[in-house]
One Martini backbone bead per residue (centre of mass of N, CA, C, O) as a GRO file, in nm:
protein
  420
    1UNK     BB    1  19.794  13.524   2.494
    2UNK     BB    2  19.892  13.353   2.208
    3UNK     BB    3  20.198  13.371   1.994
    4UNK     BB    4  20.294  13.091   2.011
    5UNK     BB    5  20.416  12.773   1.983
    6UNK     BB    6  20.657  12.489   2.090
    7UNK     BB    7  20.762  12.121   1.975
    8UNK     BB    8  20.933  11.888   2.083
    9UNK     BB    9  20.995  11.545   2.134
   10UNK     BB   10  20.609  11.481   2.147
   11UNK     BB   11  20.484  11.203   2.045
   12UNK     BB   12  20.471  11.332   1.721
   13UNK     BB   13  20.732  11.527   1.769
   14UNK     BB   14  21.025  11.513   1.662
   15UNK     BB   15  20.992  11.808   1.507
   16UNK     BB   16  20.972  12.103   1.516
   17UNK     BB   17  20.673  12.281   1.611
   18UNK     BB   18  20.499  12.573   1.464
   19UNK     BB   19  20.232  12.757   1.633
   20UNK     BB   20  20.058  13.079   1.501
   21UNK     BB   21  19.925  13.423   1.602
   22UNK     BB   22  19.969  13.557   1.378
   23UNK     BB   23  19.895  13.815   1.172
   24UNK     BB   24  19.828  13.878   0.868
   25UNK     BB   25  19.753  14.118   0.617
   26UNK     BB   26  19.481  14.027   0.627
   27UNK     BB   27  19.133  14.194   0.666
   28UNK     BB   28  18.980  13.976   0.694
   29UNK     BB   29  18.761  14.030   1.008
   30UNK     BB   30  19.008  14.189   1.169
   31UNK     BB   31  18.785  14.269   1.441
   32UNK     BB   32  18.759  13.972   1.528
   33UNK     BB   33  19.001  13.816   1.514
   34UNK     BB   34  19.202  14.078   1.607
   35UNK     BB   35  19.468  14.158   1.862
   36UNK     BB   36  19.612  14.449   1.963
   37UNK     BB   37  19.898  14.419   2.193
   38UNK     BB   38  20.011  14.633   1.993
   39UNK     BB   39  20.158  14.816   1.712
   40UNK     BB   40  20.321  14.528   1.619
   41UNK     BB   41  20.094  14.335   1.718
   42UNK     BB   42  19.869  14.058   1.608
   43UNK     BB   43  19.613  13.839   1.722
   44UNK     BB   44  19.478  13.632   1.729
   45UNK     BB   45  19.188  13.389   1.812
   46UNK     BB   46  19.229  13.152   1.592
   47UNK     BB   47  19.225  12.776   1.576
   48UNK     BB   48  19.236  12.554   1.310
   49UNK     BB   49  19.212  12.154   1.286
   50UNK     BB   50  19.342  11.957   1.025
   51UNK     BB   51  19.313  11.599   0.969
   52UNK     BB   52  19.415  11.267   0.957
   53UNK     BB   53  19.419  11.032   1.148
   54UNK     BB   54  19.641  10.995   1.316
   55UNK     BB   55  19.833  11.296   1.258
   56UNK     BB   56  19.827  11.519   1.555
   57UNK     BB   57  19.613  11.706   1.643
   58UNK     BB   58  19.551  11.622   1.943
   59UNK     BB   59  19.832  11.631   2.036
   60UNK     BB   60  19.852  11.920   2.051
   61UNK     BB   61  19.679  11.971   2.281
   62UNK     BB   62  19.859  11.787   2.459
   63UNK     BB   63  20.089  11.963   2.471
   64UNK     BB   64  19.958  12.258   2.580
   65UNK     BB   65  19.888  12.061   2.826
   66UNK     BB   66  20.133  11.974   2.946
   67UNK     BB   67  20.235  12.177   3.002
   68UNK     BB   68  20.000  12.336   3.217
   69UNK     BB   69  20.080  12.130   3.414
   70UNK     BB   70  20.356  12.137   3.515
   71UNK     BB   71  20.335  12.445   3.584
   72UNK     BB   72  20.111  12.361   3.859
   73UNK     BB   73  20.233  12.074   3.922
   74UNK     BB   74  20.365  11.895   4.129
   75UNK     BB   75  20.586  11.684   4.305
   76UNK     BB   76  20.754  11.423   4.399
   77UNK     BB   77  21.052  11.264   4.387
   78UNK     BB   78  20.977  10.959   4.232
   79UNK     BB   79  20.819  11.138   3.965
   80UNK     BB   80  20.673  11.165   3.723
   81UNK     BB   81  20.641  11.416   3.500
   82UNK     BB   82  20.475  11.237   3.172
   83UNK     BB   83  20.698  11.219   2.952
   84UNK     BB   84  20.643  11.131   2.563
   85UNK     BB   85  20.856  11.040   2.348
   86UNK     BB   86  20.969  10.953   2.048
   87UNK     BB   87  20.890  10.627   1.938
   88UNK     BB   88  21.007  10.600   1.607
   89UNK     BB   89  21.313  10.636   1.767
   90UNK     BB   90  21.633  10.547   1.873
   91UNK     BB   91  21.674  10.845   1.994
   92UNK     BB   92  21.428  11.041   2.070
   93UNK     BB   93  21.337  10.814   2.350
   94UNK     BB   94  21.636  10.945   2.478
   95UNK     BB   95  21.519  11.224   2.462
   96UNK     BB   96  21.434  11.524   2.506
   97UNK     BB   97  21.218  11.784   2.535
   98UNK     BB   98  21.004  12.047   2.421
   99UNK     BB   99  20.934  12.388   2.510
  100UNK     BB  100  20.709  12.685   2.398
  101UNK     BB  101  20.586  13.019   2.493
  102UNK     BB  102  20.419  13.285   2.363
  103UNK     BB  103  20.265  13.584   2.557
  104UNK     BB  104  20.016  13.799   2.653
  105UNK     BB  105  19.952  13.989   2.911
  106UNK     BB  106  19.803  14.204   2.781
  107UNK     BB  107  20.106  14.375   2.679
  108UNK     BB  108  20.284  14.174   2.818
  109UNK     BB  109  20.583  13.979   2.684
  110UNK     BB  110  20.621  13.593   2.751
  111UNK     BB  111  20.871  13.375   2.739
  112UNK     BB  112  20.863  13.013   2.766
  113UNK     BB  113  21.098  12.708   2.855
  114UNK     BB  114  21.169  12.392   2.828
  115UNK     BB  115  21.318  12.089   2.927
  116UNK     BB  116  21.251  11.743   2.923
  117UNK     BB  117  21.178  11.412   3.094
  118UNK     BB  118  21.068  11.154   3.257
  119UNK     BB  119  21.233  11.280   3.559
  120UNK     BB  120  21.380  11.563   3.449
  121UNK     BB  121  21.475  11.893   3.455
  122UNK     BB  122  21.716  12.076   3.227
  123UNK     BB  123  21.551  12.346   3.118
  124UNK     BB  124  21.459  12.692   3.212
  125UNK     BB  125  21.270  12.957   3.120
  126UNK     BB  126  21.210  13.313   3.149
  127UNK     BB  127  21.111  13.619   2.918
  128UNK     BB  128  21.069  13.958   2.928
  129UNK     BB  129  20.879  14.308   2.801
  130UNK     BB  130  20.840  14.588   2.985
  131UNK     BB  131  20.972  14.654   2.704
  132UNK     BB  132  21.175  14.641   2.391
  133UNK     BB  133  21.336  14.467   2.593
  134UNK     BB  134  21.442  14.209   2.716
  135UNK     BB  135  21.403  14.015   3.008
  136UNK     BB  136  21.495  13.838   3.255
  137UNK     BB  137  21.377  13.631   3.541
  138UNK     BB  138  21.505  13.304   3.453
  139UNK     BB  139  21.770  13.046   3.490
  140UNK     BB  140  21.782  12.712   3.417
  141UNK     BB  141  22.021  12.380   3.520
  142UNK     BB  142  22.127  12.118   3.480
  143UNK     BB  143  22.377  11.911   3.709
  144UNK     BB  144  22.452  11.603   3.672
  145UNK     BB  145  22.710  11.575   3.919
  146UNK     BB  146  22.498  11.686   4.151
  147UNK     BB  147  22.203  11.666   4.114
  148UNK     BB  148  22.142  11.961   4.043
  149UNK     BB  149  22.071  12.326   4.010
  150UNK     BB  150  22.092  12.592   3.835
  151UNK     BB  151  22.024  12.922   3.956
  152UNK     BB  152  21.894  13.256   3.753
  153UNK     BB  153  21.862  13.586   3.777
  154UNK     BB  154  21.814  13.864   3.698
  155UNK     BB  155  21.903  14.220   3.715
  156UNK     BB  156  21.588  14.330   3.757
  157UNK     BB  157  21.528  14.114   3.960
  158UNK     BB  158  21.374  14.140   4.267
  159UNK     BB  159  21.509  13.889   4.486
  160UNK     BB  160  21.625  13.748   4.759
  161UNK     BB  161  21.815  13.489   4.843
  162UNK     BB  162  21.604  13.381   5.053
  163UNK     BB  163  21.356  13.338   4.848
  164UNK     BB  164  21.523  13.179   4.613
  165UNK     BB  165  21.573  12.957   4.798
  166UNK     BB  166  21.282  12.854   4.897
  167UNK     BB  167  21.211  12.813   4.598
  168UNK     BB  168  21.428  12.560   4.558
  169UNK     BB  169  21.346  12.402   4.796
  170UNK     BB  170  21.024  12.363   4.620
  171UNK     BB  171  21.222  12.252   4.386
  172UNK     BB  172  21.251  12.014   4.210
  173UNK     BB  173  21.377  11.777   3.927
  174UNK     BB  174  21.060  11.738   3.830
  175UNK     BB  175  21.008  12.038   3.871
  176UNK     BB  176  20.927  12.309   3.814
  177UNK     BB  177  20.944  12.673   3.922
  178UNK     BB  178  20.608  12.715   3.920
  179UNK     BB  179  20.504  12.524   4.108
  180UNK     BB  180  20.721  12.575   4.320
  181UNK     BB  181  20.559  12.839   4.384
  182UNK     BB  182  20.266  12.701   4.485
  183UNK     BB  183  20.459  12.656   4.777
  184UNK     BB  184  20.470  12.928   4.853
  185UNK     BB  185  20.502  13.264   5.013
  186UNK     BB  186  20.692  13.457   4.772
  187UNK     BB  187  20.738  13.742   4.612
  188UNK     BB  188  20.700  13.677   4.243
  189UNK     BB  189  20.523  13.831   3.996
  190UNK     BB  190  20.615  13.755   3.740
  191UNK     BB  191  20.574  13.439   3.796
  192UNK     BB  192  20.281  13.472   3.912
  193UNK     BB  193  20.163  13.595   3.638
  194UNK     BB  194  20.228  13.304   3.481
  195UNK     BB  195  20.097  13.115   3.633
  196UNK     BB  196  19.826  13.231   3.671
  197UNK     BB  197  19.798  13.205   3.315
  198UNK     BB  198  19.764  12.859   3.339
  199UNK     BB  199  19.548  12.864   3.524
  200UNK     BB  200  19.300  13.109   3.425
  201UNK     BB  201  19.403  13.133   3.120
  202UNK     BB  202  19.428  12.799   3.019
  203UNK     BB  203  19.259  12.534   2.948
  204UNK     BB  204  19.191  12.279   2.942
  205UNK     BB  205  19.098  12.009   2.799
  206UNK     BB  206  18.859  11.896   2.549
  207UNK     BB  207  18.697  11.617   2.496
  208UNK     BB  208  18.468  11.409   2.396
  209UNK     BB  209  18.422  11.251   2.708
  210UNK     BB  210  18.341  11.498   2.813
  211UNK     BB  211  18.126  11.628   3.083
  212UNK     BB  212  18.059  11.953   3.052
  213UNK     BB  213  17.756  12.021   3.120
  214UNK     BB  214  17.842  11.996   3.473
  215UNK     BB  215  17.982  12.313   3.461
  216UNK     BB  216  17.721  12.480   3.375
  217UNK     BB  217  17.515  12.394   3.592
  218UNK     BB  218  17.678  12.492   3.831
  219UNK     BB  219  17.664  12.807   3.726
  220UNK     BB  220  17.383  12.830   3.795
  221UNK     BB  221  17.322  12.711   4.059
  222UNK     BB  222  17.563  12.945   4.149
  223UNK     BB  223  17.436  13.214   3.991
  224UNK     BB  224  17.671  13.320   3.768
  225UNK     BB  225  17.652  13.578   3.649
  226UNK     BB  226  17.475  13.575   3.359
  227UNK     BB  227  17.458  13.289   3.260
  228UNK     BB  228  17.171  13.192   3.222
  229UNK     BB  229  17.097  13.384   3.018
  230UNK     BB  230  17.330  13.329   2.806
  231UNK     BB  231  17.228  13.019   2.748
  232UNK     BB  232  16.929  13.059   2.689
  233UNK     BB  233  16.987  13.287   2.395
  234UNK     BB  234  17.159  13.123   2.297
  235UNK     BB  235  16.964  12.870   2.228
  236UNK     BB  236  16.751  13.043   2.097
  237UNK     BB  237  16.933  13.109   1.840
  238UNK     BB  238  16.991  12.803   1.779
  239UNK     BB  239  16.708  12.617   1.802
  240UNK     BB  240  16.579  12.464   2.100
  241UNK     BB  241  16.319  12.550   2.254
  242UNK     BB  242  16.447  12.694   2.529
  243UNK     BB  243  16.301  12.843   2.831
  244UNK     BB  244  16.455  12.692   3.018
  245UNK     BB  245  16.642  12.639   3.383
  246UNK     BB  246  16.571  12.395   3.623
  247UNK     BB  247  16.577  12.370   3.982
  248UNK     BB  248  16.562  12.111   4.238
  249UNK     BB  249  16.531  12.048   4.621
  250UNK     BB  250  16.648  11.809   4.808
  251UNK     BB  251  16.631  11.666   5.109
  252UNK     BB  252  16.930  11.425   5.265
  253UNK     BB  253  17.058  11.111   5.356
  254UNK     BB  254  17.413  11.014   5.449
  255UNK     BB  255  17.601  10.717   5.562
  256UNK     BB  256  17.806  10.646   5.329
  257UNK     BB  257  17.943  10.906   5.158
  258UNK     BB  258  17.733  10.925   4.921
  259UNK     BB  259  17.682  11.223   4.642
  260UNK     BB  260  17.538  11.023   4.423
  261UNK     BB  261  17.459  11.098   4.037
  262UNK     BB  262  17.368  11.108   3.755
  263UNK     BB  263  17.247  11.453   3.716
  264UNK     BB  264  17.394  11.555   3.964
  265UNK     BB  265  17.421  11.825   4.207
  266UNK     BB  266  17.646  11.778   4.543
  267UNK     BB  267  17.546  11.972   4.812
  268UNK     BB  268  17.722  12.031   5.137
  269UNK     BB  269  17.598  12.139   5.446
  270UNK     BB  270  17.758  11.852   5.593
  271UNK     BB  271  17.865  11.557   5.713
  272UNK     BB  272  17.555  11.458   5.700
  273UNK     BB  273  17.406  11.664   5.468
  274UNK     BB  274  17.249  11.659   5.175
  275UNK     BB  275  17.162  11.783   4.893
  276UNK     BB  276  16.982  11.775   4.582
  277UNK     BB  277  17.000  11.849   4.256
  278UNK     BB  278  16.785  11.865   3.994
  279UNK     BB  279  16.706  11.898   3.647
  280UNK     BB  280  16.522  12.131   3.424
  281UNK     BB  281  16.347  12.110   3.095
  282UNK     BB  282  16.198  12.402   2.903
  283UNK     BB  283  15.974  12.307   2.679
  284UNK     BB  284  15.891  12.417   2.313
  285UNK     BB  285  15.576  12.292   2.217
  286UNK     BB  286  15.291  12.319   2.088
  287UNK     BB  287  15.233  12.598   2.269
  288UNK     BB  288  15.406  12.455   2.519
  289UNK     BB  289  15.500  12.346   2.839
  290UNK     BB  290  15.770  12.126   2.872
  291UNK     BB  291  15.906  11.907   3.149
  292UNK     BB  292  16.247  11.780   3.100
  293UNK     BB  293  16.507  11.615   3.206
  294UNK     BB  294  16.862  11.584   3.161
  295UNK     BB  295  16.800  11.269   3.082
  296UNK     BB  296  16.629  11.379   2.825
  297UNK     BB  297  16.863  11.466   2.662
  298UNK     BB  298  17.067  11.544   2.446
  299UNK     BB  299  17.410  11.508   2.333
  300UNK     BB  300  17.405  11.765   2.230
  301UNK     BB  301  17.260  11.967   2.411
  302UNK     BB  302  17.478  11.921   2.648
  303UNK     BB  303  17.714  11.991   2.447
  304UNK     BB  304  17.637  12.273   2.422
  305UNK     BB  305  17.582  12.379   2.700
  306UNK     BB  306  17.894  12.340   2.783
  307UNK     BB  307  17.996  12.558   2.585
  308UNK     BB  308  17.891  12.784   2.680
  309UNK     BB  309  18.017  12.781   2.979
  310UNK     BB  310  18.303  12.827   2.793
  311UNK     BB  311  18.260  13.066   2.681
  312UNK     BB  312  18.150  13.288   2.886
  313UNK     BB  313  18.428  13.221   3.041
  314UNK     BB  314  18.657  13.363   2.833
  315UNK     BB  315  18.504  13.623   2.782
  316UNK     BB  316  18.533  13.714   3.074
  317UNK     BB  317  18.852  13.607   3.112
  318UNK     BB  318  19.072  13.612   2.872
  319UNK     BB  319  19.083  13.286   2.734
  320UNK     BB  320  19.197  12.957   2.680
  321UNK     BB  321  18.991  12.733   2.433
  322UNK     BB  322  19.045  12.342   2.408
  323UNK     BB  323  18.879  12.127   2.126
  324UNK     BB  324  18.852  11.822   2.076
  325UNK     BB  325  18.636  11.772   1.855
  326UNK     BB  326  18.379  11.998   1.805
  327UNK     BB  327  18.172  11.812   1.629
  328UNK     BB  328  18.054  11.667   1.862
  329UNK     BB  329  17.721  11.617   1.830
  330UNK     BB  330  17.712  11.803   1.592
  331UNK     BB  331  17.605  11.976   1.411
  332UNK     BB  332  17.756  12.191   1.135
  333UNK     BB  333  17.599  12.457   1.190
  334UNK     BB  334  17.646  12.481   1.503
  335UNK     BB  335  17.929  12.514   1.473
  336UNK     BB  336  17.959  12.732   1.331
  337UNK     BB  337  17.800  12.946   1.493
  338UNK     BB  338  17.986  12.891   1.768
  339UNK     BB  339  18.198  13.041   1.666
  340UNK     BB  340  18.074  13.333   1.576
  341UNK     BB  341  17.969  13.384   1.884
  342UNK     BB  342  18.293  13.401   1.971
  343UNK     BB  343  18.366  13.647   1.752
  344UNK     BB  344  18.157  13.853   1.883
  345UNK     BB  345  18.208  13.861   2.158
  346UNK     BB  346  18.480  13.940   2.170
  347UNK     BB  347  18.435  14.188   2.038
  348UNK     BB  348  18.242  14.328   2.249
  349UNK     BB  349  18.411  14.261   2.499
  350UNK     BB  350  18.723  14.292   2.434
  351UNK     BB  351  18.862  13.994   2.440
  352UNK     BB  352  19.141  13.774   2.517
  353UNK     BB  353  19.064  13.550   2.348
  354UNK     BB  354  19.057  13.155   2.271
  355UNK     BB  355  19.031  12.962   2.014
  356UNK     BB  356  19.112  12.583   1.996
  357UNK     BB  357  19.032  12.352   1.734
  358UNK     BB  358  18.932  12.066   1.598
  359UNK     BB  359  18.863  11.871   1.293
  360UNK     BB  360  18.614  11.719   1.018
  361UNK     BB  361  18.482  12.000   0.949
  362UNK     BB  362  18.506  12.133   0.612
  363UNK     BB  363  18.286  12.303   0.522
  364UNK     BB  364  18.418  12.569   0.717
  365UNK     BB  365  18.595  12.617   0.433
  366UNK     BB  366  18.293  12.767   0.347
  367UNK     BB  367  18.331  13.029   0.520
  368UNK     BB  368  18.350  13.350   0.580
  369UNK     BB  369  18.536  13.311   0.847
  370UNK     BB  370  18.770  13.251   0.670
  371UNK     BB  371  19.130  13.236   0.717
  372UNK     BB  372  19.396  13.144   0.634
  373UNK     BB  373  19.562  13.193   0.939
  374UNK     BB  374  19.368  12.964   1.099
  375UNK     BB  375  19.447  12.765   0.911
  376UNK     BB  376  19.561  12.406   1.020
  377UNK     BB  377  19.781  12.092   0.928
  378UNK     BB  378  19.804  11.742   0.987
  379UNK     BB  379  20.097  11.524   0.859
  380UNK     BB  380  20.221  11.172   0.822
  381UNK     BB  381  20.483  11.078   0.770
  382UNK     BB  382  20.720  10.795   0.729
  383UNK     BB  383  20.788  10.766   1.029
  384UNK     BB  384  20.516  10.906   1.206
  385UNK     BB  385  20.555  11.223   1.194
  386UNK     BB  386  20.447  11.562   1.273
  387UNK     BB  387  20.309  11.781   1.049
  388UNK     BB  388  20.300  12.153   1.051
  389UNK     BB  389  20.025  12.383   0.863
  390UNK     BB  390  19.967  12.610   0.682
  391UNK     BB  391  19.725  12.804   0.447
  392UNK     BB  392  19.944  13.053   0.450
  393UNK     BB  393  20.175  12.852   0.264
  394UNK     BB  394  19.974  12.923   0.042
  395UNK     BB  395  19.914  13.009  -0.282
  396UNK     BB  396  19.582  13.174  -0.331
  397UNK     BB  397  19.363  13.242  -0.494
  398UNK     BB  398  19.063  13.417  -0.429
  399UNK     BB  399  18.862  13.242  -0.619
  400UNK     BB  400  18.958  12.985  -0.422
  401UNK     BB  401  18.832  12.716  -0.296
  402UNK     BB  402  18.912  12.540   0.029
  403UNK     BB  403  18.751  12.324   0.000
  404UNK     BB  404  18.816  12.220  -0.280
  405UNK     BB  405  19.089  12.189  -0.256
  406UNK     BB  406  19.138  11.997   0.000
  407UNK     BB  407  18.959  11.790  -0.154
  408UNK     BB  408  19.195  11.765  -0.388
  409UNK     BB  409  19.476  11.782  -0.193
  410UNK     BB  410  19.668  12.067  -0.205
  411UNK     BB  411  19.718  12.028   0.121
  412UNK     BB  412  19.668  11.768   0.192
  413UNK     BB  413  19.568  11.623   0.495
  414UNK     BB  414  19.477  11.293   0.440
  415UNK     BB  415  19.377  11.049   0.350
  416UNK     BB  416  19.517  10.699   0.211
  417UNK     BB  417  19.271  10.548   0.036
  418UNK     BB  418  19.166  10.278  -0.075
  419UNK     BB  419  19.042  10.004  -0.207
  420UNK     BB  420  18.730   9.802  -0.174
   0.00000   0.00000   0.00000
């Protein structure tokens, strides 16, 4: 789980920003909301976000994916980063970013700290709590003059000068220690144990123009454990009238090494010859069961069933699924739902999931399941940077509606639309 995000000069990140799933003293439905990782820390399961257009909500999610991806992907010797520093300023467009993750793996916390531009890394550092004081890991810095870095790990970490050198040889100047780890052969726990949390357990981002319901279709065709009963179910709480989802195959041949299209997903059974698998949704209406194609199904129908198949890998794995806008194509109601089914099952299944997600869905602001520390607002500075802030860091009366408040002004993060 998440237990802080910190990032400086990075898109719309000028100054040090920091997202915090620390949970406040509110009890309100603090069973579903919070997960105890142990006797002095609650950890957060959502974080909602809101801010107007242009004001760098979906950056904050792009920033948690962009650590993600350096984690784990490697370089070449002569690639960029990917890093794109704050550029409505003459100083911080030379200089590095930062990031840093504070998160917790069952009960052991770990933070994690990067320095890089968009050539190479200038300082990586990882400390873990063993017990209650931290024990460094490793800690990495770059070396101007020899154009190479300085590695040492800590005093508690067993690995022999030669497994260090070989991780070491396997870590370019643009690449994390983390990623030049899934070169190697190695073992080395600690570092495994957090590369594996970044692969398994932080979900890429999702976009609006996501195509996520093909991943879900996938996990049916594939019958993954209980999956489709769980989205069936879901959808039928829904109010989708969907009573089944089936699959057709038909064998075919292709010489020219193409896999199909829209609406397909194709399964290959050696080099000459492929599956192809339609997909078919039987709608209940008028007392009887009509069959049909997924390419007959609405955008919204779609949008929802990518989310649930999104859903149960989550409470499966105990993993962080991020969401960049999430009301695309759905009502309002099914977005409330959705939230609500998500902090549900993580209680029933007692999983250490997280939800982050944008929105200008305000009605949520007046739904019960709503706490001030899961609300957060991004909001654009005079210089063109983001400032990020809770809703936990107003003064509140109890019997002030969060919706009236925010619709007033009264929190920012709102557009200033002139006259028409």
């Amino acid at each position: 789980m998440i237990a802080e995000f910190k990032v400086r000069n990075f898109l719309s990140f000028k100054e040090e920003q920091i997202l915090s799933f620390e949970a406040s003293s509110d009890k309100n439905l603090q069973e579903y909301h919070c997960v105890e990782v142990n006797p002095d820390e609650r950890i957060l399961r959502v974080a909602m976000i809101y801010g107007a257009n242009a004001s760098g909500k979906s950056n904050l999610l792009l920033a948690i994916d962009f650590l993600r991806e350096i984690s784990l992907i490697s370089k070449n010797r002569d690639e960029k980063t990917g890093f794109i520093p704050f550029r409505f300023d003459d100083t911080t467009i030379h200089e590095p970013g930062s990031f840093e993750i504070s998160i917790y793996i069952k009960t052991i916390k770990y933070i994690y700290s990067v320095v890089l531009d968009a050539d190479l890394i200038y300082e990586e550092k990882l400390v873990y709590y063993p017990g209650k004081q931290p024990a460094t890991v490793f800690h990495r810095e770059h070396n101007i003059n020899e154009n190479d870095y300085i590695l040492k790990t800590g005093s508690t970490i067993k690995i022999s000068p030669v497994e260090l050198a070989v991780l070491k040889s396997n870590t370019l100047n643009n690449m994390t220690l983390l990623s030049g780890l899934s070169k190697t052969n190695i073992k080395f726990s600690v570092l495994q144990s957090v590369y594996d949390w970044f692969s398994k357990s932080l979900s890429e981002i999702i976009r609006p123009a996501h195509m996520l319901y093909r991943q879900t279709i996938s996990n049916i065709v594939n019958n993954e454990p209980g999956f489709k009963q769980f989205v069936l179910e879901s959808l039928e709480n829904a109010d989708f009238n969907i009573a089944d989802i089936q699959v057709d195959s038909e064998g075919i041949q292709y010489n020219n090494g193409q896999t199909g299209y829209a609406g397909y997903d194709i399964v290959s059974d050696n080099t000459e010859r492929y599956e192809r698998k339609q997909v078919y949704f039987i709608h209940n209406a008028s007392g009887k069961q009509t069959r049909l194609s997924i390419n007959l199904q609405s955008s919204g129908t779609l949008q929802y069933i990518g989310l649930l198949g999104k859903l149960k890998s989550i409470i499966d794995n105990s993993s962080v699924l991020n969401v960049d806008e999430l009301e695309n194509s759905l009502h309002p109601d099914l977005v409330n739902y959705f939230i609500n089914n998500f902090l549900y099952h993580s209680k029933k299944e007692n999983a250490q999931s997280q939800f982050i997600f944008t929105t200008h869905n305000v009605g949520l602001l007046a739904e019960d399941f709503v706490r001030k520390d899961i609300v957060w607002f991004t909001e654009k500075k005079e210089d063109g940077s983001t400032h990020l802030f809770s809703l936990d860091d107003f003064d509140i009366r109890k019997n002030l509606s969060f919706l009236k408040a925010y619709q007033a002004g009264k929190f920012g993060a709102v557009p200033n639309l002139g006259i028409i």
